[in-house]
Amino acid sequence: MKAGKLLASILVVSTALPMCACKPSSSKETDDPTGKSSEKKSTGTVTSDTEVPTDTSDGTDPSVTPSVPISVSDESADPLVIYGYDKDFEQVLADYLTDIEYEYVYIERSSYEKELNNAIVLGEKKPDLFMMDADGLEAWTKSENSLGVEQAGISRAELSDQFRYTYDAATNNENSIKALAFELQPTAVFYNRTEAEQFLGTADPSKIAPMVSSWDALLEYGREVSMNSEGAKKLLADRTQISNVFWAGHTDSWVEDGTVKTDDDFDKYVTLQSTLYHETLTMDLAMGSAEWQQAVSGGQCVLFFSSLKTASDVIGYVPGHNEVEETTTETGSEDTTESTTTPPETGWSIVPSATPSFDGGMWLMVASTCDRKETAGKVLRTLTTDQSVLTELAVKGQFVNSMSIMEKCAADPNFTSDFLNGQNPYTILVPEAKKIVIAKDITTQKYAVAEIDKLLPAYYDGEIETLEELKELFTVGLSELLGLS
């Protein structure tokens, strides 16, 4: 995939990476569940060529924002140990950590957090850095087994170009940022153009967008799909997607003065889910299952909420940076006028959802066992703030943690996608990513939503007769979960 001239004009990217003077190594922790194994010794100490910032005047109150140490240094000359669950990440390290000696320890995702914890607490091969996904981020942000990035010499001022939700999601109660996002997965609505044309009367994104711009509109057009297809097709394959996206916009506290409370969003959500259920406006499939993926990709439903990465897995979307075709004059001089060729009609398009949200992502964290904090900070800067590195990754199709770079991708016609019928997905996803907000108390929010969803089947069936009764049971259940009297 080549870097286009328009993107190259934004930022010159080196195409020839220097060879690593120190050979990286890789291992897989499978034989010893405690993570014990021999370590290769370094021949010298790596010195960071990046000055460690000490200025914390970034608009936050220094009394509540952890300060950045005046100096950060390595306490060891051993190779930097990086734990991860993504095989492809090893190539990223090889491409961009060209002046750092490191070892990448790959572990299958199913056992990753258990083995990572064992390595930190008991293992001889203790991690300096490790990756974490969206599901595990909250627990590891609260854990004493991770350090704030300020301990690696990184201040909040350095993160001004990153999407705010990515570090808000990794900020603990002491206002310490515990992780920096390497790969983002903001979501939007992907819809099947053929099904939309047949059952909604249009495949035009400008006309589909209002149909999913609010939850009331989504109900209305869910009914239209069901009616026009005589029940054969549905707007969505499941109701879980609604739960994930709906609550992404909820920031009000669930507890006030030690008492659980409900608000208008509670009523709206129960009404929305109840209507979807009683009017059978969705299929009743398990989100992410093989049947669910077949329903989405096979056209049994019209749309789904998804990031580009999830869309790649489910419907075969291929992220890309394609050169806009150029023509030449008779004298051979280059004409950079963009091609006006109408893009071919394809199966999918993308529009914003009612609530900005994300469905995954990958963060990098500093382990409490890190004895190479200076080098760890250098790696974090390289992979999450270095403009040249992030531009190369964006050209390859990754949604990187830089607002300025992703805004330029959104404005670059080379990122239009034939798969999406000539749309540039970043024109939708970048504004959505900027608007994502994180709940004030993520744990309480998760408990609350889980408690509502647990009670809803009984409400559907009439065992819980009224909304007020549902609220009472919810209040009791959440109070017990939170240990409130």
Short mmCIF file of C-alpha atoms in Angstrom, two decimals, residues 206-385:
data_model
loop_
_atom_site.label_atom_id
_atom_site.label_comp_id
_atom_site.label_asym_id
_atom_site.label_seq_id
_atom_site.Cartn_x
_atom_site.Cartn_y
_atom_site.Cartn_z
CA SER A 206 -27.73 11.62 3.32
CA LYS A 207 -31.19 10.05 3.59
CA ILE A 208 -30.22 7.05 5.72
CA ALA A 209 -28.42 9.21 8.30
CA PRO A 210 -31.62 10.82 9.69
CA MET A 211 -33.16 7.36 10.03
CA VAL A 212 -30.59 6.37 12.65
CA SER A 213 -29.85 9.78 14.15
CA SER A 214 -32.07 9.17 17.18
CA TRP A 215 -33.48 6.14 18.98
CA ASP A 216 -37.05 7.17 18.13
CA ALA A 217 -36.12 7.36 14.44
CA LEU A 218 -34.46 3.96 14.65
CA LEU A 219 -37.68 2.45 16.02
CA GLU A 220 -39.71 4.07 13.25
CA TYR A 221 -37.52 2.69 10.49
CA GLY A 222 -37.20 -0.65 12.22
CA ARG A 223 -40.96 -0.94 11.86
CA GLU A 224 -40.71 0.08 8.21
CA VAL A 225 -38.19 -2.65 7.41
CA SER A 226 -40.29 -5.27 9.17
CA MET A 227 -43.48 -4.13 7.43
CA ASN A 228 -41.98 -3.79 3.95
CA SER A 229 -40.33 -7.22 4.16
CA GLU A 230 -43.40 -8.82 5.76
CA GLY A 231 -41.22 -9.75 8.73
CA ALA A 232 -38.58 -11.52 6.64
CA LYS A 233 -35.89 -8.91 7.27
CA LYS A 234 -34.98 -6.89 10.35
CA LEU A 235 -33.17 -3.63 10.91
CA LEU A 236 -30.71 -5.24 13.38
CA ALA A 237 -29.54 -8.76 14.18
CA ASP A 238 -29.77 -8.25 17.97
CA ARG A 239 -30.62 -5.81 20.76
CA THR A 240 -27.23 -5.97 22.52
CA GLN A 241 -25.79 -3.50 20.01
CA ILE A 242 -28.37 -0.99 21.20
CA SER A 243 -27.26 -1.45 24.79
CA ASN A 244 -23.59 -0.91 23.97
CA VAL A 245 -24.19 2.25 21.96
CA PHE A 246 -27.04 3.78 23.99
CA TRP A 247 -25.15 3.85 27.29
CA ALA A 248 -21.99 5.22 25.69
CA GLY A 249 -23.55 8.66 25.98
CA HIS A 250 -24.58 8.38 29.63
CA THR A 251 -22.42 10.39 32.02
CA ASP A 252 -24.79 11.08 34.93
CA SER A 253 -24.03 9.42 38.24
CA TRP A 254 -25.99 6.34 39.24
CA VAL A 255 -25.53 7.08 42.93
CA GLU A 256 -26.36 10.28 44.77
CA ASP A 257 -25.76 10.74 48.51
CA GLY A 258 -25.25 7.01 48.88
CA THR A 259 -28.54 6.14 47.16
CA VAL A 260 -29.08 4.57 43.74
CA LYS A 261 -31.06 6.79 41.40
CA THR A 262 -32.57 6.47 37.93
CA ASP A 263 -33.04 9.18 35.33
CA ASP A 264 -34.75 9.81 31.99
CA ASP A 265 -32.21 7.63 30.17
CA PHE A 266 -33.35 4.66 32.27
CA ASP A 267 -36.95 5.16 31.11
CA LYS A 268 -35.93 5.75 27.49
CA TYR A 269 -33.76 2.64 27.41
CA VAL A 270 -36.39 0.35 28.91
CA THR A 271 -39.02 1.67 26.51
CA LEU A 272 -36.67 1.28 23.55
CA GLN A 273 -35.68 -2.28 24.37
CA SER A 274 -39.22 -3.29 25.27
CA THR A 275 -40.54 -1.96 21.95
CA LEU A 276 -37.83 -3.74 19.97
CA TYR A 277 -38.70 -6.97 21.78
CA HIS A 278 -42.50 -6.86 21.67
CA GLU A 279 -42.64 -5.71 18.05
CA THR A 280 -39.88 -8.17 17.03
CA LEU A 281 -37.95 -5.41 15.26
CA THR A 282 -34.61 -7.23 15.61
CA MET A 283 -33.44 -10.79 15.21
CA ASP A 284 -32.77 -12.57 18.49
CA LEU A 285 -29.17 -13.60 17.85
CA ALA A 286 -26.13 -13.54 20.12
CA MET A 287 -23.97 -10.60 19.12
CA GLY A 288 -20.75 -11.73 17.48
CA SER A 289 -21.83 -15.36 17.05
CA ALA A 290 -21.42 -17.18 13.74
CA GLU A 291 -25.17 -16.87 13.16
CA TRP A 292 -25.02 -13.16 13.91
CA GLN A 293 -22.16 -12.59 11.49
CA GLN A 294 -23.97 -14.54 8.79
CA ALA A 295 -27.13 -12.50 9.31
CA VAL A 296 -25.17 -9.26 8.95
CA SER A 297 -23.03 -10.26 5.99
CA GLY A 298 -25.80 -12.23 4.29
CA GLY A 299 -28.40 -9.45 4.28
CA GLN A 300 -30.88 -10.83 6.81
CA CYS A 301 -30.65 -7.46 8.57
CA VAL A 302 -30.12 -3.98 7.17
CA LEU A 303 -27.45 -2.49 9.42
CA PHE A 304 -25.10 -2.90 12.36
CA PHE A 305 -23.00 -0.71 14.64
CA SER A 306 -19.32 -1.23 14.00
CA SER A 307 -15.78 0.07 13.89
CA LEU A 308 -13.68 -0.36 10.75
CA LYS A 309 -11.79 -3.19 12.43
CA THR A 310 -14.96 -5.06 13.34
CA ALA A 311 -16.35 -4.44 9.86
CA SER A 312 -13.21 -6.01 8.46
CA ASP A 313 -13.92 -9.18 10.41
CA VAL A 314 -17.67 -9.32 9.74
CA ILE A 315 -18.24 -8.03 6.19
CA GLY A 316 -14.74 -8.08 4.74
CA TYR A 317 -14.10 -4.34 4.71
CA VAL A 318 -10.54 -3.61 3.59
CA PRO A 319 -9.07 -0.35 4.89
CA GLY A 320 -7.04 1.39 2.29
CA HIS A 321 -5.18 4.37 1.00
CA ASN A 322 -5.51 4.48 -2.76
CA GLU A 323 -3.90 6.87 -5.19
CA VAL A 324 -6.39 9.09 -6.95
CA GLU A 325 -5.98 8.47 -10.64
CA GLU A 326 -4.04 11.14 -12.48
CA THR A 327 -4.07 12.08 -16.13
CA THR A 328 -1.26 13.50 -18.18
CA THR A 329 -1.33 16.20 -20.79
CA GLU A 330 -0.20 15.60 -24.35
CA THR A 331 3.21 17.05 -23.47
CA GLY A 332 3.57 14.57 -20.67
CA SER A 333 3.21 17.05 -17.82
CA GLU A 334 1.35 15.80 -14.79
CA ASP A 335 -2.24 16.88 -14.19
CA THR A 336 -3.22 16.38 -10.57
CA THR A 337 -6.92 16.89 -11.17
CA GLU A 338 -8.86 14.20 -9.35
CA SER A 339 -10.61 11.58 -11.40
CA THR A 340 -14.32 12.28 -11.82
CA THR A 341 -15.10 8.66 -12.56
CA THR A 342 -18.20 7.57 -10.67
CA PRO A 343 -17.23 4.88 -8.16
CA PRO A 344 -18.76 1.46 -8.72
CA GLU A 345 -21.92 0.59 -6.81
CA THR A 346 -20.99 -1.61 -3.87
CA GLY A 347 -22.77 -3.28 -1.00
CA TRP A 348 -22.13 -1.04 2.00
CA SER A 349 -22.17 2.54 3.21
CA ILE A 350 -21.57 4.29 6.53
CA VAL A 351 -23.37 7.00 8.54
CA PRO A 352 -23.09 8.35 12.12
CA SER A 353 -24.96 6.60 14.92
CA ALA A 354 -27.28 8.18 17.47
CA THR A 355 -24.55 8.09 20.12
CA PRO A 356 -20.77 8.24 19.52
CA SER A 357 -19.13 5.08 20.87
CA PHE A 358 -16.29 2.60 20.37
CA ASP A 359 -16.27 -1.19 20.23
CA GLY A 360 -12.66 -1.98 21.05
CA GLY A 361 -9.12 -0.73 20.70
CA MET A 362 -5.65 -1.47 21.99
CA TRP A 363 -3.78 0.39 24.74
CA LEU A 364 -0.19 0.21 25.99
CA MET A 365 0.52 0.21 29.74
CA VAL A 366 3.62 0.45 31.92
CA ALA A 367 3.95 -2.48 34.32
CA SER A 368 4.66 -1.89 38.01
CA THR A 369 7.69 -4.17 37.49
CA CYS A 370 9.19 -1.87 34.84
CA ASP A 371 12.85 -1.12 35.54
CA ARG A 372 13.41 0.70 32.25
CA LYS A 373 11.06 3.64 32.62
CA GLU A 374 13.03 5.98 30.36
CA THR A 375 12.93 3.45 27.52
CA ALA A 376 9.28 2.60 28.23
CA GLY A 377 8.44 6.29 27.87
CA LYS A 378 10.32 6.42 24.59
CA VAL A 379 8.32 3.46 23.25
CA LEU A 380 5.03 5.07 24.29
CA ARG A 381 5.98 8.29 22.54
CA THR A 382 7.09 6.45 19.40
CA LEU A 383 3.92 4.40 19.07
CA THR A 384 1.31 6.92 20.23
CA THR A 385 2.66 10.43 19.53
#
